[in-house]
Coordinates of C-alpha atoms in Angstrom, one line a residue:
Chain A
X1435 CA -32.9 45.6 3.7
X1436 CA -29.1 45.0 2.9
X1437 CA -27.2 48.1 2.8
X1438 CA -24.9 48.1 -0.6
X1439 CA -22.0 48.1 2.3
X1440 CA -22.8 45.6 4.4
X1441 CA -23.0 43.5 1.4
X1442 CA -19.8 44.1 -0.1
X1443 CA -19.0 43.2 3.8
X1444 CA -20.6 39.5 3.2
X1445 CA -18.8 39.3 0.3
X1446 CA -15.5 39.7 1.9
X1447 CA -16.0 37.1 4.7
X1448 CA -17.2 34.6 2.3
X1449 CA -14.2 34.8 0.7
X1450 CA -12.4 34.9 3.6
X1451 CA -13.5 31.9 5.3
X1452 CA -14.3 29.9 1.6
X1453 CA -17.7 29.8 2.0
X1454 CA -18.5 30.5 -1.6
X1455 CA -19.1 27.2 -3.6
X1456 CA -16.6 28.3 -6.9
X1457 CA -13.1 26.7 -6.6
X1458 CA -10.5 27.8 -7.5
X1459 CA -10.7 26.2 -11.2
X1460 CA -7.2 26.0 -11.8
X1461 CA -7.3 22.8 -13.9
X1462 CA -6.5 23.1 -17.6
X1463 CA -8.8 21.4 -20.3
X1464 CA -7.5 18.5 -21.8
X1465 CA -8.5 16.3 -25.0
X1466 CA -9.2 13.2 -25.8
X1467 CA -6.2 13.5 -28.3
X1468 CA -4.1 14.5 -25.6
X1469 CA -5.3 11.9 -23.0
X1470 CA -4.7 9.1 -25.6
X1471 CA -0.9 9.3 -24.9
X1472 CA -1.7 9.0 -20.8
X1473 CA -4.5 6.4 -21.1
X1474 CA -3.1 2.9 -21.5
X1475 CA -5.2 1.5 -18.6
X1476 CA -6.5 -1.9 -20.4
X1477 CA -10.2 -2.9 -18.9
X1478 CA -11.1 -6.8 -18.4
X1479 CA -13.8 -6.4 -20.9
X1480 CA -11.2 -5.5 -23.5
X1481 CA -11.9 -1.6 -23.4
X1482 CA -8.5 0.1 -24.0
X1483 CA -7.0 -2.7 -26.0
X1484 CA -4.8 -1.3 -28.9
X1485 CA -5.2 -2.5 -32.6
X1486 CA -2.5 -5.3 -33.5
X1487 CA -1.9 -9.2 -33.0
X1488 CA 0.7 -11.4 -32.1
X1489 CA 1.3 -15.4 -32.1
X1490 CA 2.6 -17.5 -29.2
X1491 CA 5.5 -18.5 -31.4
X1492 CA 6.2 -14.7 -32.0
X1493 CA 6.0 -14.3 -28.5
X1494 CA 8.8 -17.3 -27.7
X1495 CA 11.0 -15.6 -29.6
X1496 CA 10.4 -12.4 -27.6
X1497 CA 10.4 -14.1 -25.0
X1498 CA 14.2 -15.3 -25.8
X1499 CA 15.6 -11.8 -26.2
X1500 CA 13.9 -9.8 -24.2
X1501 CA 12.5 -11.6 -21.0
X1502 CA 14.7 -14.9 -20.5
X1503 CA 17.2 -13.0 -18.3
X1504 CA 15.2 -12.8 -15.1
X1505 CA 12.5 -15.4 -15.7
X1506 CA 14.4 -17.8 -17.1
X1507 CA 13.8 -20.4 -20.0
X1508 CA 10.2 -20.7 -20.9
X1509 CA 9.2 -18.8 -17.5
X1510 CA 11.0 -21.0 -15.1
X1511 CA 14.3 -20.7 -12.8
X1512 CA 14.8 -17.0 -13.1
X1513 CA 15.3 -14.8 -10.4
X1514 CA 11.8 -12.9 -11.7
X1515 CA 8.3 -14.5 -10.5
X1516 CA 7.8 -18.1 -11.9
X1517 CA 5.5 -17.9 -15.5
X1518 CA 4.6 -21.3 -15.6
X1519 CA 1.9 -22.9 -13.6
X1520 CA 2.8 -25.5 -10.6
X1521 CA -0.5 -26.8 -10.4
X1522 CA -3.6 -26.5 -8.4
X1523 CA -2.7 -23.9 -5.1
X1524 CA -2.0 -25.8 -1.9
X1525 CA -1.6 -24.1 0.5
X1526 CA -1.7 -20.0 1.8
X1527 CA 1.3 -19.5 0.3
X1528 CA 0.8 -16.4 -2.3
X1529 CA 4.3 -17.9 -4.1
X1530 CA 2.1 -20.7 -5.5
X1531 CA 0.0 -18.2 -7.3
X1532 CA 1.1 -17.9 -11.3
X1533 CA -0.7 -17.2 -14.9
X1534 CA -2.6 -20.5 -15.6
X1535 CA -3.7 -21.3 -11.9
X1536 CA -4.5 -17.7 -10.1
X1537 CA -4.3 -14.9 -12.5
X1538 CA -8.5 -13.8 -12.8
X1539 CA -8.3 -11.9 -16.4
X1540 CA -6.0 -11.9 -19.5
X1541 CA -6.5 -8.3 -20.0
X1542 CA -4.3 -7.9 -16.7
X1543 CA -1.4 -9.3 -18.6
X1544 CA -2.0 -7.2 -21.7
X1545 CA -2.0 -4.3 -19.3
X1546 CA 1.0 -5.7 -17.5
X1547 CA 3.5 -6.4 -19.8
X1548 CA 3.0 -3.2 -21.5
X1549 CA 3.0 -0.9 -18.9
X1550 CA 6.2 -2.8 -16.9
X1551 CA 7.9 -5.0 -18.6
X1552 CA 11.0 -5.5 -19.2
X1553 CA 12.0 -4.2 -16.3
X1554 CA 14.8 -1.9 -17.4
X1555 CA 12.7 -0.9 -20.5
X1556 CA 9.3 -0.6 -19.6
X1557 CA 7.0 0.6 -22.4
X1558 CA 9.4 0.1 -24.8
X1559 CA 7.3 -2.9 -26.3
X1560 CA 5.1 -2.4 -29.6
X1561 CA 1.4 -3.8 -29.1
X1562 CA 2.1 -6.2 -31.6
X1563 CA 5.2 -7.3 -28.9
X1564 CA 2.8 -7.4 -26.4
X1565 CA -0.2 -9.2 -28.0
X1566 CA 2.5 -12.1 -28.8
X1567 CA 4.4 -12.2 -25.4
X1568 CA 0.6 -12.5 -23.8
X1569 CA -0.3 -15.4 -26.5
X1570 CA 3.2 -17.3 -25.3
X1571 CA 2.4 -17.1 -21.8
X1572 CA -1.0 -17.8 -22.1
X1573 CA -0.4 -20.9 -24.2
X1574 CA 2.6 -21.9 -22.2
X1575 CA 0.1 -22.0 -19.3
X1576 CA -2.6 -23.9 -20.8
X1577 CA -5.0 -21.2 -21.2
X1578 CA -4.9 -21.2 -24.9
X1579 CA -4.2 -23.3 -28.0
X1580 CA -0.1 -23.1 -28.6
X1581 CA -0.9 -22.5 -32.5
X1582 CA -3.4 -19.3 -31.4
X1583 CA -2.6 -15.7 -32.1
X1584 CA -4.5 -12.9 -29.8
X1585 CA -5.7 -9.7 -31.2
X1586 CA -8.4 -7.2 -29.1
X1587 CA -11.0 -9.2 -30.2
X1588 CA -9.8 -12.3 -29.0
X1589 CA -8.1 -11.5 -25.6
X1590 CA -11.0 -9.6 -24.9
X1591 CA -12.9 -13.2 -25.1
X1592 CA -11.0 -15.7 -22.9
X1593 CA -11.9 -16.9 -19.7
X1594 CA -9.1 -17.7 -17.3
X1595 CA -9.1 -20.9 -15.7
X1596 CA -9.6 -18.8 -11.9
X1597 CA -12.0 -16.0 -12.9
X1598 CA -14.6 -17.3 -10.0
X1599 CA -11.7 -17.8 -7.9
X1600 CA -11.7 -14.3 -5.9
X1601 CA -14.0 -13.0 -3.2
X1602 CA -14.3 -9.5 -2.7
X1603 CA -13.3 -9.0 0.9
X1604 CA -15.6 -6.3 1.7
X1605 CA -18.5 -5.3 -0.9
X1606 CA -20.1 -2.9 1.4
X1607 CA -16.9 -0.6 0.9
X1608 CA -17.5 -0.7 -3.2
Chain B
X1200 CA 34.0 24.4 24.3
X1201 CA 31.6 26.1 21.4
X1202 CA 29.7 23.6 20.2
X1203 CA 28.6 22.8 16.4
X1204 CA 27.6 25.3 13.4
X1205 CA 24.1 25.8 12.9
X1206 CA 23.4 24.0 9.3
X1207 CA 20.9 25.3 6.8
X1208 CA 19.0 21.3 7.2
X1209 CA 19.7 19.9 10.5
X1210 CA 20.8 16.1 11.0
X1211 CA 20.8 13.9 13.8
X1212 CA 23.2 13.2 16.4
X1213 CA 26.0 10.8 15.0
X1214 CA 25.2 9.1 18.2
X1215 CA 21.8 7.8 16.2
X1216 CA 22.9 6.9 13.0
X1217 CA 22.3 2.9 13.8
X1218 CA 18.7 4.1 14.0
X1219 CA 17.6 3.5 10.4
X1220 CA 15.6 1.6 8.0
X1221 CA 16.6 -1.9 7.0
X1222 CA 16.7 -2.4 3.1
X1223 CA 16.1 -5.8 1.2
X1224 CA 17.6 -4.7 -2.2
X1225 CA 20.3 -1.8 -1.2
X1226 CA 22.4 -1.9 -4.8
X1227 CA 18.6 -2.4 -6.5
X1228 CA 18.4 -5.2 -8.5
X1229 CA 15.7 -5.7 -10.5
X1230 CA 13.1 -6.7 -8.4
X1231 CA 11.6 -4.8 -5.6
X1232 CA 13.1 -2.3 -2.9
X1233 CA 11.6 -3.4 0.2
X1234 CA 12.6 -0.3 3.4
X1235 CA 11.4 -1.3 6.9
X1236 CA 10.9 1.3 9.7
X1237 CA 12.7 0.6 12.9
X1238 CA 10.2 1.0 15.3
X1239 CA 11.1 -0.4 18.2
X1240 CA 14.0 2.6 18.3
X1241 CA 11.4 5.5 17.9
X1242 CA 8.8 6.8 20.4
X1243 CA 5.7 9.1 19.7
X1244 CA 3.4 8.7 16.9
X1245 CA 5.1 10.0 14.4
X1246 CA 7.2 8.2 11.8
X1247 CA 10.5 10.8 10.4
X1248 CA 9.7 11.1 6.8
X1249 CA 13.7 9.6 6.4
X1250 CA 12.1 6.5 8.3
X1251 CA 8.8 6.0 6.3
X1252 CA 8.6 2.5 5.7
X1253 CA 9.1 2.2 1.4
X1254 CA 8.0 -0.7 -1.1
X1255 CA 9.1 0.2 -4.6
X1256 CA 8.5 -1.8 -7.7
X1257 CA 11.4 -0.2 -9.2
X1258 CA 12.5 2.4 -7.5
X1259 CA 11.8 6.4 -7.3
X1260 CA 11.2 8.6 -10.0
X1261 CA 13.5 11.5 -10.3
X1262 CA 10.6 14.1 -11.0
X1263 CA 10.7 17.8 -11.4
X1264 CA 7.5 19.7 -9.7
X1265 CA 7.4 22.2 -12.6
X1266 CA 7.0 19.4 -15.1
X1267 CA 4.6 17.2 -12.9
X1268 CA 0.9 16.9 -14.0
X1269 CA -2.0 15.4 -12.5
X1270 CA -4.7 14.5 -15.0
X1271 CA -8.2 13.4 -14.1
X1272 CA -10.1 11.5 -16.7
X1273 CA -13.0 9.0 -17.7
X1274 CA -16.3 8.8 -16.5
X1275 CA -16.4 13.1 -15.5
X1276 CA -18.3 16.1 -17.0
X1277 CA -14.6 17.7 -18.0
X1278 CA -11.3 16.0 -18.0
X1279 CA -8.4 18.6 -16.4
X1280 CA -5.0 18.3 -16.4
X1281 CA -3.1 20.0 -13.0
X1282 CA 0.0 21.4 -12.5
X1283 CA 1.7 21.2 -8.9
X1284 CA 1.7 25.3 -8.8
X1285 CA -1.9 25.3 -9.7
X1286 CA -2.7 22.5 -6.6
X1287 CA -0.5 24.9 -4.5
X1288 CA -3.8 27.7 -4.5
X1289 CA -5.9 25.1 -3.5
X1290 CA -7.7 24.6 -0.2
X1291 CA -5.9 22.4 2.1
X1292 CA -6.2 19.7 4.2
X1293 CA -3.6 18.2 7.3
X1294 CA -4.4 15.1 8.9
X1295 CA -2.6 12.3 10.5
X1296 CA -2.9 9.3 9.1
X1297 CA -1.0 5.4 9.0
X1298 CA 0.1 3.6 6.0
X1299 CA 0.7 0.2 6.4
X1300 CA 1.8 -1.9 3.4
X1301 CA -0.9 -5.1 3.0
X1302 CA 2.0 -7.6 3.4
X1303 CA 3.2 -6.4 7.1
X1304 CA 3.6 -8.9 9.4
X1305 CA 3.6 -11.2 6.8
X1306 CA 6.4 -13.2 8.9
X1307 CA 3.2 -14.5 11.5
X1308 CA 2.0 -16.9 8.6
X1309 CA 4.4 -18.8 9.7
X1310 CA 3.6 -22.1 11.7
X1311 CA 6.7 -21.3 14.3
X1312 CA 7.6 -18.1 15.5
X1313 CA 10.2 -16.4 13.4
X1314 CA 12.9 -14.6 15.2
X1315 CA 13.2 -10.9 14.3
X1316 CA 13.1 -7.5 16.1
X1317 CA 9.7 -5.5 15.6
X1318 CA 11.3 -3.2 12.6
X1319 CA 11.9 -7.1 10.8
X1320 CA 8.3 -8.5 11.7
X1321 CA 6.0 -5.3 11.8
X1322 CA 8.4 -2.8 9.5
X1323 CA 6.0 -1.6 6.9
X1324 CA 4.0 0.4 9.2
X1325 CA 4.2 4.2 9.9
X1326 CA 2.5 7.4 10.4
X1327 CA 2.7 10.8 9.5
X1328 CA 1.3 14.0 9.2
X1329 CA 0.4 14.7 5.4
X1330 CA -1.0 17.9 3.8
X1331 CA -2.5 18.4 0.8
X1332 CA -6.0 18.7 -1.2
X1333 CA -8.7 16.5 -1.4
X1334 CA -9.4 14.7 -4.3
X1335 CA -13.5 15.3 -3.8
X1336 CA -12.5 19.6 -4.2
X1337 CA -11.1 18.4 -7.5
X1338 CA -13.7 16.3 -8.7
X1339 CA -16.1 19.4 -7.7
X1340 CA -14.1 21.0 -10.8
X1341 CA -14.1 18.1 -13.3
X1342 CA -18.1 17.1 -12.1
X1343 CA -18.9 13.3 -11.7
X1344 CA -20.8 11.1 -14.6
X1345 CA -23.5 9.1 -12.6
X1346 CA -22.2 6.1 -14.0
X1347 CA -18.8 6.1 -12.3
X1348 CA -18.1 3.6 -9.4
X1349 CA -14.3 3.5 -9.5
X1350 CA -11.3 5.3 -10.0
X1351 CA -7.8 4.2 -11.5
X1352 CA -5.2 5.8 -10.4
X1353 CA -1.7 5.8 -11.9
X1354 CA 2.1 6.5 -10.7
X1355 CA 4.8 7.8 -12.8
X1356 CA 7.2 5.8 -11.3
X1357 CA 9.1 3.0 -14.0
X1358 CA 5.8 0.5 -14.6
X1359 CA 3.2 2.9 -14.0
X1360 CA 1.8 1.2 -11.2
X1361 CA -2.1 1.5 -10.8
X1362 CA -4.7 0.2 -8.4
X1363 CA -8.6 0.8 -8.8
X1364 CA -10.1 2.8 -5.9
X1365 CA -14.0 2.4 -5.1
X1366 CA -15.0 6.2 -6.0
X1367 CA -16.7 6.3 -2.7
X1368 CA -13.8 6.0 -0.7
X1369 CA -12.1 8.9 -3.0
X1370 CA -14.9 11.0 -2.2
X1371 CA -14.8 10.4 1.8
X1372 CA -11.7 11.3 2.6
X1373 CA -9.0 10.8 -0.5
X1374 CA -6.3 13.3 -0.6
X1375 CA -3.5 14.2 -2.8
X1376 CA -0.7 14.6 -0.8
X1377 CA 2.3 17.3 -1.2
X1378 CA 3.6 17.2 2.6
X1379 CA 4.4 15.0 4.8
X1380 CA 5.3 15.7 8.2
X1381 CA 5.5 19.3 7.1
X1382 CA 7.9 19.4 4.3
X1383 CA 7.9 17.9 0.9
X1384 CA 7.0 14.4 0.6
X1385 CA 10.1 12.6 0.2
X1386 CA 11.3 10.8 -3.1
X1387 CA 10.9 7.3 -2.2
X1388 CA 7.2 8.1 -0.9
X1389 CA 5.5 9.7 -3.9
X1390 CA 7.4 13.2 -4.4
X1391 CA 5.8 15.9 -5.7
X1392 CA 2.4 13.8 -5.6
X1393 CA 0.8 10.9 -3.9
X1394 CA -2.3 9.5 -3.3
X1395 CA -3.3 9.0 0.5
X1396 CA -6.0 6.6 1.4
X1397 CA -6.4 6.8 5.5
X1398 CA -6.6 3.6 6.5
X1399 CA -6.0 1.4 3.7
X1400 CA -3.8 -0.8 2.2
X1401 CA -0.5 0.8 1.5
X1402 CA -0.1 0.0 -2.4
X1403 CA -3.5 1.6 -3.0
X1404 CA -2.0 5.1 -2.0
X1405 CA -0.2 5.4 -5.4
X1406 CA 3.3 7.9 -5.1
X1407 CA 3.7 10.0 -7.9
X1408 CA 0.9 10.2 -8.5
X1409 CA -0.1 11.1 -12.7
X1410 CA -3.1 9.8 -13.2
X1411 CA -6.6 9.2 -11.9
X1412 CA -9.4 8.0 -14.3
X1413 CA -13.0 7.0 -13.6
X1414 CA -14.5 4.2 -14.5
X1415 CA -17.5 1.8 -14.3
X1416 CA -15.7 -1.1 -12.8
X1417 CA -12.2 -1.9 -11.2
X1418 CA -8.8 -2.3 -13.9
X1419 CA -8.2 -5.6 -12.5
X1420 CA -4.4 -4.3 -12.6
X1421 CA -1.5 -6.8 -11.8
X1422 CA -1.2 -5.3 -8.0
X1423 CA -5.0 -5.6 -7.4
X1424 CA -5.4 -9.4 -9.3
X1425 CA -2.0 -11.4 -8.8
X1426 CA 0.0 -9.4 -5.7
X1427 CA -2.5 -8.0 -3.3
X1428 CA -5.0 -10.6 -3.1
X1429 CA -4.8 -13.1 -0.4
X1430 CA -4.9 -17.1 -0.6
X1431 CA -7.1 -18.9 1.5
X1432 CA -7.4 -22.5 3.3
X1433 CA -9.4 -23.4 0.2
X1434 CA -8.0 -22.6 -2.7
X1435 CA -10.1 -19.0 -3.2
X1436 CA -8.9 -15.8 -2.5
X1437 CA -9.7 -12.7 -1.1
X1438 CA -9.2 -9.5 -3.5
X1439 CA -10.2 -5.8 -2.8
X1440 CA -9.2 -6.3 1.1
X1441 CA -9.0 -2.6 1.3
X1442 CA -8.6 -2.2 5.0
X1443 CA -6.1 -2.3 7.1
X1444 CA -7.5 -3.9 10.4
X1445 CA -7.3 -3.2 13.8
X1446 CA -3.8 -3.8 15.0
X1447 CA -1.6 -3.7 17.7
X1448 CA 2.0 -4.6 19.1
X1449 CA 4.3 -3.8 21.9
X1450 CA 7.6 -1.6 20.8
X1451 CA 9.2 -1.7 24.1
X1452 CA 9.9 -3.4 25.5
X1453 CA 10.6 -5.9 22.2
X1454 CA 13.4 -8.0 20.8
X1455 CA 16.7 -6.1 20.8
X1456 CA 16.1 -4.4 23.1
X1457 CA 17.3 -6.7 26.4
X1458 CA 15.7 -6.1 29.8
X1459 CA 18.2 -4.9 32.1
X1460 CA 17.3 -6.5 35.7
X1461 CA 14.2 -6.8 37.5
X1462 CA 12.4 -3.5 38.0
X1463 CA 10.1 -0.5 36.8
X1464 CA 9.8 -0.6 32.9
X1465 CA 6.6 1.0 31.1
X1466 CA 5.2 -1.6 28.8
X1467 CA 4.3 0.6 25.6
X1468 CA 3.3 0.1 22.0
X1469 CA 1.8 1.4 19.1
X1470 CA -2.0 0.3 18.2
X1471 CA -3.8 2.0 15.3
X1472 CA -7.3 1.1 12.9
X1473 CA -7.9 1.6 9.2
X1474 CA -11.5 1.3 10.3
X1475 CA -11.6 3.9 12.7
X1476 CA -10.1 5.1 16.1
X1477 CA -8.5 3.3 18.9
X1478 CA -10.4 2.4 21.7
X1479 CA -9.2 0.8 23.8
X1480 CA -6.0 -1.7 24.6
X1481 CA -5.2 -4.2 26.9
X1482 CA -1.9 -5.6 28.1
X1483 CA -1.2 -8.6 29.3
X1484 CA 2.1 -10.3 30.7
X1485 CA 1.2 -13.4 31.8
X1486 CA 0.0 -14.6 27.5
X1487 CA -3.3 -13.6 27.8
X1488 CA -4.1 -14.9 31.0
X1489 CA -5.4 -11.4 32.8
X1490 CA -5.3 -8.4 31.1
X1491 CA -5.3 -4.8 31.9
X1492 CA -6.1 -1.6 30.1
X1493 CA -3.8 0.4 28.8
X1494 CA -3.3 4.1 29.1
X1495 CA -3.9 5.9 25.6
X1496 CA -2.1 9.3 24.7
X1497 CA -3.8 11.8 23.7
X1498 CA -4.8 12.9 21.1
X1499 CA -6.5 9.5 19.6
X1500 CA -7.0 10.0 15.7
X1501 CA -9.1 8.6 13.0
X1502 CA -6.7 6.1 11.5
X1503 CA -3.8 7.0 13.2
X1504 CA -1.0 5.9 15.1
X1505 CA -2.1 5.4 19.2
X1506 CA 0.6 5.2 21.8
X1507 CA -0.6 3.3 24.7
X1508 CA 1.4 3.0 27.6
X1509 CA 1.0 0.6 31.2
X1510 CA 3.5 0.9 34.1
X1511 CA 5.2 -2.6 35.1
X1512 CA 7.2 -4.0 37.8
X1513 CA 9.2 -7.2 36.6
X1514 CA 10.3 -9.6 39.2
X1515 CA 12.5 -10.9 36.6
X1516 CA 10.5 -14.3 36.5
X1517 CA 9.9 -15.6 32.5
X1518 CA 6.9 -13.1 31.0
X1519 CA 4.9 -12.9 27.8
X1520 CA 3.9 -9.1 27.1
X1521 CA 0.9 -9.0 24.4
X1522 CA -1.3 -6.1 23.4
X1523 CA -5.0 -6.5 21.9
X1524 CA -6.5 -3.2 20.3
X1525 CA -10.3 -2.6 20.2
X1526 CA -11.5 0.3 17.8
X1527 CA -14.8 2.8 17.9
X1528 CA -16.3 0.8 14.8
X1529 CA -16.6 -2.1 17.2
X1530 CA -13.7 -4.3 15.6
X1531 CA -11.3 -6.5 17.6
X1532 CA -7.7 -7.3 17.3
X1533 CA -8.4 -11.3 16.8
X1534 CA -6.0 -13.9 18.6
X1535 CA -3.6 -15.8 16.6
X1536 CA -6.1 -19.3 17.2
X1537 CA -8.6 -17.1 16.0
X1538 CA -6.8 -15.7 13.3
X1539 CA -5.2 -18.9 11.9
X1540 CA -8.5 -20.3 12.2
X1541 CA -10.1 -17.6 9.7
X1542 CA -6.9 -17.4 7.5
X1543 CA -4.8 -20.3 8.0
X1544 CA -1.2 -20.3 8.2
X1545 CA 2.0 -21.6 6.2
X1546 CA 3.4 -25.5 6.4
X1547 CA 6.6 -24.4 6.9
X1548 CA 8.4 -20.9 7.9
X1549 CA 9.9 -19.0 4.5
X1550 CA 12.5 -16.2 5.2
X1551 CA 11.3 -13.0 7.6
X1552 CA 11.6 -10.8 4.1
X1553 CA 8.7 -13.0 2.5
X1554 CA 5.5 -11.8 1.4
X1555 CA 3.6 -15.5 1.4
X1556 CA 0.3 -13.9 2.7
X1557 CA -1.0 -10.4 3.9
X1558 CA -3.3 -8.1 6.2
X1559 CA -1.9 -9.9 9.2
X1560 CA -3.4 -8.3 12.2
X1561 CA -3.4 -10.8 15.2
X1562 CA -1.6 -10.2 18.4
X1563 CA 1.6 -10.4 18.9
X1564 CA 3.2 -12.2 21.6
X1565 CA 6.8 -11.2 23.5
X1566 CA 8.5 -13.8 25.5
X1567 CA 10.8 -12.0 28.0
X1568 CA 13.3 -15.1 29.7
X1569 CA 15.2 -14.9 33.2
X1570 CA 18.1 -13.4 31.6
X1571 CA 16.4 -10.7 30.1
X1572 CA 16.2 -11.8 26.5
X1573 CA 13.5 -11.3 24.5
X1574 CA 12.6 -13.7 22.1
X1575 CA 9.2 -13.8 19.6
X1576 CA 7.0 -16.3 20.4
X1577 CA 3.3 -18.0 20.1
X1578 CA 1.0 -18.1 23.2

């Protein structure tokens, strides 16, 4: 039988060598309230997108204040990444790659734009900003009707023109 | 003479300064800040934190440890929020580990070889010794739902930058890193906070780091969709790449660093896995016509910088050096034919600071001339 000692012993050396299972549980509780203001990530099936709507023309104008600068007029010849599409890709060349002919899911520009853009003011867009800057460069690309306006509902519904177009390089690690 | 006063933080000899990282966007315009380690000027296996290779979308946050917090989210029993003193009573972990960004080497797309020294062609490679906690001893805290499969995890840096993380790898061996080669991380890679995935590809170790949420299924983010997928001979793409692969290349000797005369050199070079540890490497100097195996100094690590080293007598004849790394998961370093015939290659060469493709891992091919130059090449 354990003497009361030699348990207070084990006791000790568990401890000592963190053998007990309890952590140190040092993290503080946090609400959903709370989180809100963190959690912006915007999921492809729509999950995370905020109320509000916006119009491809809103979004031109936008577009002309805010973003022209460094990716030039209507998305081209800016020192930024190219936002119109050149066409089906090529070749290997990951320069080819824009909106219209690569990009896999609109939610990604959503998610984008809001998080990143522009560049010396990121987060400084409203979502209604955002839903019209996605509707201009979806509808410059082709993607959607230049007339349409995007809201959760409907981002959340298109299907861009390369969603089949990726292969998962190694499943097994997922 | 005495010599110099003892300073508080040392610095190196002014007879080193040249030894430094090259930038692609020193006055930081607004587009990325590219930093390439030189090392073809270092020796060992591990990278100075000051020489840590650096990719930043927009630069590093100027963050203050007492006002840092790390919250974990989404698909677990209890969301928690931590504080850097409160990850400071943690259990610990050091290990050694690589971080290679997924568009090194991206200058051997190209259908000629470019010329460049090693810090210009295989730059956005380094090692170093990181400590910190594991991320599985703080999900232990905030429990797991079944249904998660992902994580998302988040920097505070200017656009937030996240990348989705298969949970399984942030349960094998995911850590948030405070130090790195024994002090503080440095700003530029993820100070106070970073997330450190041995072995893969760079981006997905997010610096300062805020954030990490799990989820059902992968964000789909911008870096993980349009950036870090990679185009192939026929139109698709590969996404969730993941691993760096089995690599190796010679550092010295390398361009820049001219042979001087016929003689003893030691042929030696870095080779390192994201799969697993080195092997084995082989040297050749004739390009790839015989082959012999290279020394490997101890101690070999799990995803880590190897050294290898081979002793060589040059008669001063023309030579092409070339290293080929085998790992313990049973993966190859492939040939260049082998590799262009997998992943294809460009029509025409863009500039050495390019990204047009990534997770370039093929070998590498030096071609030393009679005069001792020593130029990149294809064999």
């Amino acid at each position: 039988m354990f003497t009361p000692k030699l348990i207070a012993a084990l006791a000790l050396l568990a401890l000592a060598t963190g053998a007990n299972a309890e952590g140190p549980r040092l993290g503080k509780t946090i609400s959903a309230e709370e989180l809100a203001a963190w959690d912006s990530s915007v999921m492809p099936d729509g999950n995370g997108l905020p109320e509000g709507s916006g119009t491809a023309a809103q979004g031109a104008q936008i577009f002309a204040q805010k973003c022209v600068t460094c990716h030039g007029e209507k998305g081209v010849g800016g020192s930024a990444s190219a936002l119109l599409p050149r066409g089906p890709i090529t070749s290997i060349n990951g320069g080819e790659k824009t909106i219209g002919n690569f990009w896999p899911y609109a939610s990604t520009l959503f998610d984008y734009i809001r998080r990143a853009m522009p560049w010396q003011q990121p987060k400084s867009l409203t979502s209604n900003e955002v839903y019209a800057l996605t509707a201009y460069l979806l509808a410059l690309n082709k993607v959607i009707d230049e007339g349409a306006g995007l809201d959760a509902a409907t981002l959340a519904k298109i299907k861009m023109p390369n969603r089949d177009g990726l292969i998962i390089r190694f499943p097994d690690r997922i | 003479m005495p010599g110099a006063i003892t300073k508080p933080y040392e610095q190196r000899s002014r007879f080193e300064e040249k030894v430094a990282r090259t930038l692609t966007n020193p006055k930081g315009e607004t587009r990325v800040q590219n930093a390439r380690t030189p090392l073809h000027l270092l020796n060992g296996t591990i990278t100075p934190a000051g020489q840590h290779f650096v990719v930043a979308q927009s630069g590093a946050p100027d963050i203050d440890p007492a006002k840092h917090r790390i919250a974990i989210h989404g698909l677990v029993k209890q969301p928690l929020v931590f504080t850097l003193e409160a990850l400071a009573r943690y259990p610990m972990v050091t290990r050694t580990t690589f971080i290679e960004c997924g568009g090194n080497s991206a200058p051997l797309f190209s259908p000629t070889p470019m010329q460049g020294n090693l810090q210009a062609l295989h730059g956005l490679v380094s090692c170093s010794e990181w400590t910190g906690v594991l991320l599985s001893t703080l999900l232990e805290e905030t429990g797991i739902d079944p249904k998660a499969k992902w994580l998302i995890a988040e920097g505070a840096d200017a656009p937030t930058l996240t990348r989705s993380v298969p949970l399984k790898k942030g349960l094998a061996d995911a850590m948030i890193a405070l130090y790195q080669n024994g002090e503080r991380l440095m700003p530029a890679n993820g100070y106070p906070a970073r997330l450190l995935l041995p072995g893969w590809e760079g981006n997905m170790s997010i610096k300062w780091l805020r954030r990490i949420k799990l989820t059902d299924a992968p964000g789909m983010t911008f870096p993980e969709t349009k950036t870090y997928s990679q185009l192939l001979p026929n139109g698709k793409a590969y996404q969730f790449y993941f691993i760096q692969e089995v690599k190796s290349f010679i550092t010295h000797p390398s361009p820049d660093l001219k042979m001087s005369g016929p003689g003893f050199y030691e042929i030696s070079g870095l080779a390192f896995s994201g799969d697993g540890k080195i092997a084995r490497v082989m040297v050749s100097a004739d390009g790839g016509k015989s082959w012999a195996e290279a020394a490997l100094q101890e101690p070999v690590l799990d995803k880590s910088f190897t050294r290898f080293r081979l002793p060589w007598r040059w008669d001063g004849s023309p030579a092409i050096l070339q290293s080929r790394a085998w790992d313990d998961q049973g993966n190859v370093q492939p040939t260049r034919a082998e590799f262009v015939a997998a992943r294809g290659e460009l029509k025409a060469p863009l500039s050495l600071a390019a990204f047009p493709n990534q997770h370039f891992n093929a070998i590498t091919s030096w071609g030393i001339e009679a005069n001792g130059e020593i130029k990149h090449v294809y064999a």
